[in-house]
Tab-separated table of C-alpha atoms and ligand atoms in Angstrom:
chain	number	residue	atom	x	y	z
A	237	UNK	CA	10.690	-7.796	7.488
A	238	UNK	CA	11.723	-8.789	11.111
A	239	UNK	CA	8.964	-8.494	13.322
A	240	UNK	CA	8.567	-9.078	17.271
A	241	UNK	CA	8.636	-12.265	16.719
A	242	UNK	CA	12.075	-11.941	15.983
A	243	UNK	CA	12.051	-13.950	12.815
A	244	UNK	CA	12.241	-12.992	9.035
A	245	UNK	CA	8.689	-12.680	7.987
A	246	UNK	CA	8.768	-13.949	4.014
A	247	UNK	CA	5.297	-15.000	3.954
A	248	UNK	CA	2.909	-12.099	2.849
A	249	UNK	CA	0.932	-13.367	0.143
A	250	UNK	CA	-0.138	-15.962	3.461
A	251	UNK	CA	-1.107	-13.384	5.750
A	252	UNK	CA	0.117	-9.856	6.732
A	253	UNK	CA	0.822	-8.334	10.353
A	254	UNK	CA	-1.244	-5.067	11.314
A	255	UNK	CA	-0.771	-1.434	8.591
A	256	UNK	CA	1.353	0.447	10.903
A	257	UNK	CA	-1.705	3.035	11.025
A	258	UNK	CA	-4.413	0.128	11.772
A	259	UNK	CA	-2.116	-0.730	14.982
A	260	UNK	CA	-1.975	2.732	16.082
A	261	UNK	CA	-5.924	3.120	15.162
A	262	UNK	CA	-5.946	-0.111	17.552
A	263	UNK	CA	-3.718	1.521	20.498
A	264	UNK	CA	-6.546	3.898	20.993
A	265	UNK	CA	-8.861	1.253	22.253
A	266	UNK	CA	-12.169	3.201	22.070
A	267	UNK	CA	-14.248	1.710	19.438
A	268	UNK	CA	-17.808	2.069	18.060
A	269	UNK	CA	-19.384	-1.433	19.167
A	270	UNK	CA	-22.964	-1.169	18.566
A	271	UNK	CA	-24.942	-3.122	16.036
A	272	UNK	CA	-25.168	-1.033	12.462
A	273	UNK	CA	-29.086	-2.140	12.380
A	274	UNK	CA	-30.249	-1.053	15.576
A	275	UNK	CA	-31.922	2.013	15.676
A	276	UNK	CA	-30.747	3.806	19.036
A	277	UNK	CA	-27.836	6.059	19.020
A	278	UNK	CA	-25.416	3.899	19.453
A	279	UNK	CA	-26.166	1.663	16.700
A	280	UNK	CA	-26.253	4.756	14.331
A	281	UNK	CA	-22.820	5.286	15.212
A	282	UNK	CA	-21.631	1.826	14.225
A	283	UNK	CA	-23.844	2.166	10.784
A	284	UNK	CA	-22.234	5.576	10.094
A	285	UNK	CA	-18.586	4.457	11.060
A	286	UNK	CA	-19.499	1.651	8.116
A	287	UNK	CA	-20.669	3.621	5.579
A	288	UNK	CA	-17.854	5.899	5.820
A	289	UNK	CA	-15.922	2.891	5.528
A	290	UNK	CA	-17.995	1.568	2.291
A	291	UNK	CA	-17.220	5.639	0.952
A	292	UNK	CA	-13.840	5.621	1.417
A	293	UNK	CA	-13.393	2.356	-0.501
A	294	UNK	CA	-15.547	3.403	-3.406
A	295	UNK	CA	-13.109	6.914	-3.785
A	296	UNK	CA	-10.362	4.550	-3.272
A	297	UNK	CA	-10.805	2.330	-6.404
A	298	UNK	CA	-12.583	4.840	-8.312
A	299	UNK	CA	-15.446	2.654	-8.932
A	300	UNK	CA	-18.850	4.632	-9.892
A	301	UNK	CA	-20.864	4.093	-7.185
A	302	UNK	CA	-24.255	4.363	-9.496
A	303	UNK	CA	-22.393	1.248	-10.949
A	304	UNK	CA	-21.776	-0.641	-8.277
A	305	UNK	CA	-22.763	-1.936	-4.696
A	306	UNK	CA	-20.601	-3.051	-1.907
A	307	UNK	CA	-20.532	-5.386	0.603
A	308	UNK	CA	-18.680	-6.694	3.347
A	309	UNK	CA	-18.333	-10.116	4.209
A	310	UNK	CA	-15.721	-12.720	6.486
A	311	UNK	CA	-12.977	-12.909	3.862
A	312	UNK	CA	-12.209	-13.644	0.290
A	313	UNK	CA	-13.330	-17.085	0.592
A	314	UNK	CA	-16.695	-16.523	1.630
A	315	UNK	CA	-16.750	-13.373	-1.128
A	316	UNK	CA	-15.453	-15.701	-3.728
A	317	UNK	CA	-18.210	-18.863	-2.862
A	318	UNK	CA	-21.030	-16.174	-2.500
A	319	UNK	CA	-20.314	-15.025	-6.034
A	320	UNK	CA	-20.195	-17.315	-7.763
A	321	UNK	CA	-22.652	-19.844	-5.950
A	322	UNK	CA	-24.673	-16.816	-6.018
A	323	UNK	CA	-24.729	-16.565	-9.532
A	324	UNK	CA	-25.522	-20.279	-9.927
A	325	UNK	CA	-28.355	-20.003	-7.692
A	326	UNK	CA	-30.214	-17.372	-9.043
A	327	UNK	CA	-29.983	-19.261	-12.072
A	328	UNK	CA	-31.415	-22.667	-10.419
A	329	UNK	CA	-33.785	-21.098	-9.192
A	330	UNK	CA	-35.560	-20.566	-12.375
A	331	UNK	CA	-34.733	-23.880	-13.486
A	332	UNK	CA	-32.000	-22.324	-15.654
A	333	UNK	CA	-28.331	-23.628	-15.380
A	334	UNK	CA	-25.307	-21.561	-15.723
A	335	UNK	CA	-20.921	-22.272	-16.663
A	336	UNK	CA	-18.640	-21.169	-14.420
A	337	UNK	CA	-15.365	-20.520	-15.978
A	338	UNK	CA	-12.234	-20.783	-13.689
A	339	UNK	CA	-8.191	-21.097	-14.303
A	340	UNK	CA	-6.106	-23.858	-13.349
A	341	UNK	CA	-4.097	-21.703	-11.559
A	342	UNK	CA	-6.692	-19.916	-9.272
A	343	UNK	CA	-7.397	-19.758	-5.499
A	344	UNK	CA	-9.031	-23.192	-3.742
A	345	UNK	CA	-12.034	-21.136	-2.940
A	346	UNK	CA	-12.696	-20.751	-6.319
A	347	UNK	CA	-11.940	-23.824	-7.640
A	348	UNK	CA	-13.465	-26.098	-5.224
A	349	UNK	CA	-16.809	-24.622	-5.606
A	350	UNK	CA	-17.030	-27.030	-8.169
A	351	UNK	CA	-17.850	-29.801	-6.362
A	352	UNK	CA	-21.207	-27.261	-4.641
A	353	UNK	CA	-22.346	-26.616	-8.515
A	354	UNK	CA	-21.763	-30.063	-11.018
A	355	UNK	CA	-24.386	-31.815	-9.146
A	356	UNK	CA	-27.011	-28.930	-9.917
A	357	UNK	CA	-26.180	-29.703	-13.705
A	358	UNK	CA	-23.735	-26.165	-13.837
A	359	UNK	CA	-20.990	-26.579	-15.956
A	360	UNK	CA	-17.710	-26.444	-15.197
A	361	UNK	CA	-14.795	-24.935	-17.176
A	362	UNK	CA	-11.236	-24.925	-16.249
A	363	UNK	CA	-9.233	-22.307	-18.264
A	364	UNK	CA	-5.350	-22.996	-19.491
A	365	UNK	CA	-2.438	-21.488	-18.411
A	366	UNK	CA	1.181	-21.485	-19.833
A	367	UNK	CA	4.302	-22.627	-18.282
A	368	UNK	CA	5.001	-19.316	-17.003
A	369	UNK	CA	0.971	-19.270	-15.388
A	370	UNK	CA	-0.338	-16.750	-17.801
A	371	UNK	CA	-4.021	-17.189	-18.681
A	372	UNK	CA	-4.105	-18.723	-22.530
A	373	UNK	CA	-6.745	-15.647	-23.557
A	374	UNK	CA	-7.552	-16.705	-27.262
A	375	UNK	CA	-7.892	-20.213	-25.906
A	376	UNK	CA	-10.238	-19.187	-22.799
A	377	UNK	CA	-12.397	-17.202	-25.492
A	378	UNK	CA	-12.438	-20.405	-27.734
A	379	UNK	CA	-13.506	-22.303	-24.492
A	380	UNK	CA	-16.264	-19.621	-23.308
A	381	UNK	CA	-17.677	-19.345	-26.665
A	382	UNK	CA	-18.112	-23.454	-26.589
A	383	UNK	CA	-20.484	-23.007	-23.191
A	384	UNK	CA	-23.707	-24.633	-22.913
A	385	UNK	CA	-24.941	-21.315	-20.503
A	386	UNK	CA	-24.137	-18.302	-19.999
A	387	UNK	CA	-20.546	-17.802	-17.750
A	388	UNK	CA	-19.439	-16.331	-14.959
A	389	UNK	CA	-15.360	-15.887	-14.995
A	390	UNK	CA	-13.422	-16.138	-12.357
A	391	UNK	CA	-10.185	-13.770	-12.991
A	392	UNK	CA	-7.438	-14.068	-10.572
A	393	UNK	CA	-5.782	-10.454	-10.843
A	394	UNK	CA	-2.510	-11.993	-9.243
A	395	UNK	CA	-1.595	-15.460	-8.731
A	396	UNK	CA	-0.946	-16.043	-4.613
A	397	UNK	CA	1.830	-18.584	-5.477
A	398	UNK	CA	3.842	-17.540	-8.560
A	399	UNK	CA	2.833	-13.374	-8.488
A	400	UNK	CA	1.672	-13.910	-11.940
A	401	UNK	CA	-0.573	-10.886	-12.937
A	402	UNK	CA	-3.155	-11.226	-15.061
A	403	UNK	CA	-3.943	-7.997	-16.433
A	404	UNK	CA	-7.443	-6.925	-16.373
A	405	UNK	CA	-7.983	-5.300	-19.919
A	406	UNK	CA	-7.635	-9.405	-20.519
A	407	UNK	CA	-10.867	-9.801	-18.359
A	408	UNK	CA	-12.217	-6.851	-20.249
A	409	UNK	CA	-11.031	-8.505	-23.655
A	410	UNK	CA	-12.588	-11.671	-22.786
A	411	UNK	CA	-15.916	-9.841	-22.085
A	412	UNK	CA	-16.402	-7.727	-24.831
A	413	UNK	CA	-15.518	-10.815	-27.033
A	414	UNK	CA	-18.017	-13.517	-25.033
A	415	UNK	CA	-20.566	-11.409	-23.438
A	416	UNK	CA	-19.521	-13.567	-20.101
A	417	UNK	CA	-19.556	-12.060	-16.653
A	418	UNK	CA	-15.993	-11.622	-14.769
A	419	UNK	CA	-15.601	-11.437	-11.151
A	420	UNK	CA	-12.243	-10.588	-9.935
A	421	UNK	CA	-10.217	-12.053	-7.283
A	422	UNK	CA	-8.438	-9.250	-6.868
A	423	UNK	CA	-6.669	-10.419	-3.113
A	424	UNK	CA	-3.165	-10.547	-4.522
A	425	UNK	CA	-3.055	-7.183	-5.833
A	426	UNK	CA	-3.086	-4.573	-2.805
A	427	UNK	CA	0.166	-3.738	-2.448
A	428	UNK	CA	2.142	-5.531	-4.615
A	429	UNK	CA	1.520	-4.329	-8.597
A	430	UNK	CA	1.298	-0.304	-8.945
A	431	UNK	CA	-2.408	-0.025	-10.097
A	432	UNK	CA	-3.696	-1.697	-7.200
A	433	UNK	CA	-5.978	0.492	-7.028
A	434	UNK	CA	-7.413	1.203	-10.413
A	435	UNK	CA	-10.514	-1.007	-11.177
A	436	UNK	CA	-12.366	-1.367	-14.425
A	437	UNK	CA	-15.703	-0.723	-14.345
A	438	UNK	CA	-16.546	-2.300	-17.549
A	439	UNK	CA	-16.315	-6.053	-15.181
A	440	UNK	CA	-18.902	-7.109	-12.789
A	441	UNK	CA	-17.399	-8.271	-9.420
A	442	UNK	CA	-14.039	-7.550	-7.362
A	443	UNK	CA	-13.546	-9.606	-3.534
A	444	UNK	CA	-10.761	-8.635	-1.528
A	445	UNK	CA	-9.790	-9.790	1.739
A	446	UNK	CA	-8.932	-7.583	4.869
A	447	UNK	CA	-5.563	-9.885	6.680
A	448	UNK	CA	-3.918	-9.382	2.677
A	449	UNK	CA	-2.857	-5.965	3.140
A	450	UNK	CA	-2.632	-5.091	7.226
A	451	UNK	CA	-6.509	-5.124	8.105
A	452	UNK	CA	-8.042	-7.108	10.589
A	453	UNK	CA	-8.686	-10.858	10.216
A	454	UNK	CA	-12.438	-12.272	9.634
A	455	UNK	CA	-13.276	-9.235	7.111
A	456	UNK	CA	-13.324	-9.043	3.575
A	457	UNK	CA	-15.552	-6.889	0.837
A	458	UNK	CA	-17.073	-7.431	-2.444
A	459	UNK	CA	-17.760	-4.634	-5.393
A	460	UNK	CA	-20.899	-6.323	-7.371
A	461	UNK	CA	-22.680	-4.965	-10.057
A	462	UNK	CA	-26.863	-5.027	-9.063
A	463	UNK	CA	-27.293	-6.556	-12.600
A	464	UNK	CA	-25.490	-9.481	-12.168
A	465	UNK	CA	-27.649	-12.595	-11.104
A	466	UNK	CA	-27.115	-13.156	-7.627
A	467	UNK	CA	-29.044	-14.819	-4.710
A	468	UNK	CA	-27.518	-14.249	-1.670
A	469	UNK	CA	-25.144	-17.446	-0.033
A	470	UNK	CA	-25.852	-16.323	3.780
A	471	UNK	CA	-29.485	-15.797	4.791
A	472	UNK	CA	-30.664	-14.105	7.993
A	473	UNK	CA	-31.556	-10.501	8.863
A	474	UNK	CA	-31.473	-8.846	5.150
A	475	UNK	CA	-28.528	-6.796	6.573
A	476	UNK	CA	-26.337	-5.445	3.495
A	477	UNK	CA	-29.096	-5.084	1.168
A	478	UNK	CA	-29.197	-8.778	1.695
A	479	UNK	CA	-26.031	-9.531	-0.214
A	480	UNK	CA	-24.766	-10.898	3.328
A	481	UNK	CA	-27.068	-11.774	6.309
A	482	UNK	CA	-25.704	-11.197	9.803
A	483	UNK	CA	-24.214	-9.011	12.047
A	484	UNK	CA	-21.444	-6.611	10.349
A	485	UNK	CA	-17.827	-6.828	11.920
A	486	UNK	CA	-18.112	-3.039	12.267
A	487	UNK	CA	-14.289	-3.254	13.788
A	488	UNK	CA	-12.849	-5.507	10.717
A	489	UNK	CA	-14.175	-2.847	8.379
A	490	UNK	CA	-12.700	0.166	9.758
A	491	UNK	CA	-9.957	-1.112	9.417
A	492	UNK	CA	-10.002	-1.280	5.777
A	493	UNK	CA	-10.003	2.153	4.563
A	494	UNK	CA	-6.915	2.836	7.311
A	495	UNK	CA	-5.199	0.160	5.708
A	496	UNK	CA	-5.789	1.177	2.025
A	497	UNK	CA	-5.350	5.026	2.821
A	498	UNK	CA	-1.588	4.352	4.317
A	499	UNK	CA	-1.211	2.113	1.598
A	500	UNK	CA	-1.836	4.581	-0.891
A	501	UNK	CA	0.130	7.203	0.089
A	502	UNK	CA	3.281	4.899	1.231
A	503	UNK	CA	3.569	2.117	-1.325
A	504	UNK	CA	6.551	2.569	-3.661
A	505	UNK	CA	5.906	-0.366	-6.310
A	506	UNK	CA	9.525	0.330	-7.907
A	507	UNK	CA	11.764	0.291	-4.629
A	508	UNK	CA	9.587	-3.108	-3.176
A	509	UNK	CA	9.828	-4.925	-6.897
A	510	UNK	CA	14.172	-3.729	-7.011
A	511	UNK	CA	14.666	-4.833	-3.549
A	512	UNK	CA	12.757	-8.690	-4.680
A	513	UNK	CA	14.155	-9.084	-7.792
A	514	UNK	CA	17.637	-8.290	-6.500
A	515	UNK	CA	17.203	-11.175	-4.348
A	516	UNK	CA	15.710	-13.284	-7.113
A	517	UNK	CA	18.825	-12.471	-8.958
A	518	UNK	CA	21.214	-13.960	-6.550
A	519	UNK	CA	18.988	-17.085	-5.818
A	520	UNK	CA	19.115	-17.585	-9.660
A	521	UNK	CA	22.512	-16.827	-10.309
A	522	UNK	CA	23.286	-20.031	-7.302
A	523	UNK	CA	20.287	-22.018	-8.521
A	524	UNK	CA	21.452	-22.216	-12.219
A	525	UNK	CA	20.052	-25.128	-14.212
A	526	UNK	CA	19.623	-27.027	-10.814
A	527	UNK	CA	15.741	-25.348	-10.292
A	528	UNK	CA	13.908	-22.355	-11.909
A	529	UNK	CA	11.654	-19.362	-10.214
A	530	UNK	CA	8.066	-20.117	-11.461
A	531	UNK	CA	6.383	-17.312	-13.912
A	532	UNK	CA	10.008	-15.697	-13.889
A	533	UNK	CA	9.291	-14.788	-17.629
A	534	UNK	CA	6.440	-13.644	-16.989
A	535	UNK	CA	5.022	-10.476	-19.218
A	536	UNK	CA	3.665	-9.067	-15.953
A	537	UNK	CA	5.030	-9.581	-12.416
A	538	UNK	CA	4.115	-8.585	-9.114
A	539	UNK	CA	6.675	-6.858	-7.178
A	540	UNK	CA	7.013	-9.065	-3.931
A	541	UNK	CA	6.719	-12.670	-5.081
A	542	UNK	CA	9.409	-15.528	-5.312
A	543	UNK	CA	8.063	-18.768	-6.169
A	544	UNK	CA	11.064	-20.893	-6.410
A	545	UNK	CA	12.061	-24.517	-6.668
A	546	UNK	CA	15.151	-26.732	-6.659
A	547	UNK	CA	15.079	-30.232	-8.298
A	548	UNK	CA	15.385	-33.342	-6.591
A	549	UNK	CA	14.468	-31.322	-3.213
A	550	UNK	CA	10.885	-31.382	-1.851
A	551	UNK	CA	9.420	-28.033	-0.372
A	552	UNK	CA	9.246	-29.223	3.345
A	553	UNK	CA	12.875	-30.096	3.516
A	554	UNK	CA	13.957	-26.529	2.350
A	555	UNK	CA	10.961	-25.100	4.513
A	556	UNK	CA	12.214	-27.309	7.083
A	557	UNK	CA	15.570	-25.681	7.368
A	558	UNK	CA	14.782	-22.026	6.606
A	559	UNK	CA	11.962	-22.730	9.455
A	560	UNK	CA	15.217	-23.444	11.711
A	561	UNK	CA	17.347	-20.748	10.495
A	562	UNK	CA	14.628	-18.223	11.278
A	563	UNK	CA	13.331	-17.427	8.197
A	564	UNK	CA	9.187	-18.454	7.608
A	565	UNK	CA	8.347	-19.128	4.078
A	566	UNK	CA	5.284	-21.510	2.197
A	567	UNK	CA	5.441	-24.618	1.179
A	568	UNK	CA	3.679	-23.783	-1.719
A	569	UNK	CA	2.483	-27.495	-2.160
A	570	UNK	CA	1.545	-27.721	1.603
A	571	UNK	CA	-2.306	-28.087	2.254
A	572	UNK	CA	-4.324	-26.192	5.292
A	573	UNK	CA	-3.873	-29.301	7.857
A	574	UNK	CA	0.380	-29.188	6.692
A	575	UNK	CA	0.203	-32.189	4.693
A	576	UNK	CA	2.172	-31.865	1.555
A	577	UNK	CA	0.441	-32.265	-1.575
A	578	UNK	CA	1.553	-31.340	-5.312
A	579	UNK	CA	0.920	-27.759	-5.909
A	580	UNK	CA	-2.501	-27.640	-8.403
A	581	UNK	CA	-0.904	-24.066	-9.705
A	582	UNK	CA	2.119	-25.750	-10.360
A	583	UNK	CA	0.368	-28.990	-12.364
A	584	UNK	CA	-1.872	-26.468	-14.229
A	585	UNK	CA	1.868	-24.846	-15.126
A	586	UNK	CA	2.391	-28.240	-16.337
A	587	UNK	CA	5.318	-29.323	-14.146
A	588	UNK	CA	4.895	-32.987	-12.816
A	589	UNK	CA	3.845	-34.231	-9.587
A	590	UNK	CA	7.318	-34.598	-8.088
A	591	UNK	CA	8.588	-30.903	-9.469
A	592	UNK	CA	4.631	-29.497	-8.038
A	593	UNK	CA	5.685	-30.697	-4.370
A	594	UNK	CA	9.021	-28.858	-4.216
A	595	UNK	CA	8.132	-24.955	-4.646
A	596	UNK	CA	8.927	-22.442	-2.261
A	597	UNK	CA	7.034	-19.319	-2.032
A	598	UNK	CA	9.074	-16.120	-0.459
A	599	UNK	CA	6.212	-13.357	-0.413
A	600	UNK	CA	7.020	-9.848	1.176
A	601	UNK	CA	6.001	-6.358	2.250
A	602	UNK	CA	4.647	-3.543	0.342
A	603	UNK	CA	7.405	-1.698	2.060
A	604	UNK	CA	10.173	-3.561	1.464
A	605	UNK	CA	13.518	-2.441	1.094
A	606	UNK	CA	17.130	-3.219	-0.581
A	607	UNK	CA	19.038	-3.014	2.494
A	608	UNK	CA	16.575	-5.447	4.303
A	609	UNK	CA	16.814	-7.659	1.290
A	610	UNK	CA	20.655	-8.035	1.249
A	611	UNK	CA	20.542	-8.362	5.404
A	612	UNK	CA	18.850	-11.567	5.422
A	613	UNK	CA	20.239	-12.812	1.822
A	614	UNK	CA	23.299	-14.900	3.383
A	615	UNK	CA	21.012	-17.099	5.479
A	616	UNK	CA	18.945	-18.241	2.044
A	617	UNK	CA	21.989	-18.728	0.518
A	618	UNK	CA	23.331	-20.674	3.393
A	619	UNK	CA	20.641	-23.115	2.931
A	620	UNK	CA	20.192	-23.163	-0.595
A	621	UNK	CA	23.777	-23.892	-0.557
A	622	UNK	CA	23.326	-26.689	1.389
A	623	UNK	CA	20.849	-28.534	-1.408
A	624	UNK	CA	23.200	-27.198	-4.068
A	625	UNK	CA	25.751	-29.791	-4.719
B	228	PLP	C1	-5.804	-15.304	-4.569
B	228	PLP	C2	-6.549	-15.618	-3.310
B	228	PLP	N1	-7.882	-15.710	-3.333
B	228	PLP	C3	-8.610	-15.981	-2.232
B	228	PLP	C4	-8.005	-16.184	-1.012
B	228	PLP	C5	-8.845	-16.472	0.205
B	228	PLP	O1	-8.769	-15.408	1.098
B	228	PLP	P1	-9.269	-15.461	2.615
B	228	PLP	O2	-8.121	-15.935	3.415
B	228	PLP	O3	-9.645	-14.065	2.936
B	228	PLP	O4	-10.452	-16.362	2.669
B	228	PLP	C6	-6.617	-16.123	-0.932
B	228	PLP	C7	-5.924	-16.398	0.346
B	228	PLP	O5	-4.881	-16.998	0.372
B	228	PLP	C8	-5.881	-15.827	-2.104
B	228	PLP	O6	-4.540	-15.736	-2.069
């Protein structure tokens, strides 16, 4: 947990330092840096280095590739927006209109593509979730059945704030009972629920992001069925079977499979999910009726989330002072430029305004461990017993 920086690192869901194997992979410093579409040597390189990459994922998450295509794009955001814009699109472009279906609870990049799609006459749907963040399934097939056009679902495996998981035989359940499309945004899930790996091929789509699980920054990839409508969001050179214009960052994606491989063979999902809900444990046995951990009963859990609050206490202040005592955790309700806002997971939970600006996220390593936990323990509950009268 305590990297160069010195500092307790409880912020993974955020971002994640460099796979101990990508780092050494980077020591080496001799990398293929030609361009995967040009046709002299060294471009082939660069184009073979990337489709080993795009092979290794497929055996990876035992997807069929007959089934599916791949590609790679900047990040999640841009492989959420390109999905389901794309879908949209294609749509629009036959004078056709289409409903996207999205949670309450999911990423920004998902739900603020509404505001790209209402004025094209899409509809929008916003699915329910429960107090605890689970997805309200009979109600979401109620609400799909009701649309004017034919969906697209956007499933968030695992919730980025609360480590909610949604399973995906829900997705599937959905589907086989609405005939609507699902594509996963399946970020949350590397390395932090034990089937990270095992996709079902029976959905459509599946974006994951690169910086989530030790891979490079910038880089992200997309599993897409060919038969779901797309049109592509970024236009250019046709590169990608023209799923995603431009230039490939050849570096970003070999870093993927080096990543996923180390991740494979190293994560232990029982020893990471002890050592956090040890820790959850002790925060709850001092928080009492004074606060609550958000999705805490839960059916299904992720194994390295703690999305806490305490009442009467807004997130900066506790931020604040576990900033100071060395420890860096989200704000959960804190916006990109800082400013703090009420978290929209938290309103879709159905807590109020005040009790949506006062969560704290603690979000940790795949390879975390007991002992680490109970080493920094006594500086949260120095703080915590600070707001704890
Ligand atoms: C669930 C989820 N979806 C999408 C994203 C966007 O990912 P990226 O940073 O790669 O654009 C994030 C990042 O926080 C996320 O947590």
């Amino acid at each position: 947990v305590k990297l160069t920086s010195n500092r307790y690192y409880l912020d993974f869901n955020a971002t994640s330092p460099f796979a101990p194997a990508v780092t050494s992979w980077l020591a080496k410093g001799d990398f293929a840096f030609g361009n995967p579409s040009s046709v002299h040597r060294t471009g082939k390189v660069a184009r073979r280095l990337m489709l080993e990459a795009s092979e290794a994922l497929f055996e990876l998450f035992q997807l069929p590739e007959h089934q599916f295509d791949l590609f790679f794009h900047s990040g999640a955001s841009e492989g959420i927006n390109t999905c389901l814009k794309g879908f949209a699109c294609d749509a629009f472009k036959q004078d056709k209109r289409v409903s996207i279906a999205v949670v309450g609870s999911d990423h920004s990049s998902a739900r603020q593509v509404r505001e790209d799609l209402i004025f094209h006459g899409h509809e929008w749907i916003v699915l329910e979730v429960n107090r605890e963040g689970e997805l309200e399934v009979d109600k979401a097939i109620e609400k799909i059945k009701a649309a004017k056009y034919p969906v697209l679902l956007n499933f968030t495996w695992v919730n980025n704030e609360t480590g909610v998981v949604f399973p995906l035989e829900w997705a599937k359940r959905i589907k086989e009972q609405t005939g609507c499309r699902v594509h996963v945004d399946a970020v949350q899930a590397v390395g932090k629920i034990p089937n990270w790996c095992q996709l079902l091929p029976e959905l459509d789509a599946y974006t994951f992001s690169a910086h989530k699980f030790g891979a490079l920054k910038g880089c992200g990839f997309t599993f897409i069925k060919p038969d779901l409508p797309f049109h592509p969001l970024i236009r250019g050179g046709g590169q990608q079977k023209a799923y995603r214009s431009g230039t490939e960052n050849t570096l970003g994606i070999q870093s993927i499979p080096i990543a996923l491989k180390e991740l494979k063979t190293k994560y232990n999902f029982e020893e990471q999910n002890q050592a956090t809900r040890w820790l959850e444990n002790k925060m709850l046995e001092l928080i009492g009726e004074r606060g609550e951990v958000l999705g805490q009963k839960a059916q299904s859990r992720n194994g390295n989330t703690i999305d806490f609050r305490l009442d009467q206490t807004p997130a900066q202040t506790l931020a604040m002072a576990l900033d100071m005592a060395g420890v860096d955790v989200s704000n959960g309700s804190a916006c990109s430029s800082g400013a703090v806002i009420a978290s929209p997971v938290l309103l879709a939970m159905g807590r109020n305004e005040e009790e949506a600006k006062s969560a704290i996220r603690l979000s940790f390593s795949a390879y975390l461990k007991l002992d680490e936990v109970r080493e920094f323990y006594p500086i949260i509950e120095s703080i915590l017993k600070r707001y704890i009268p």
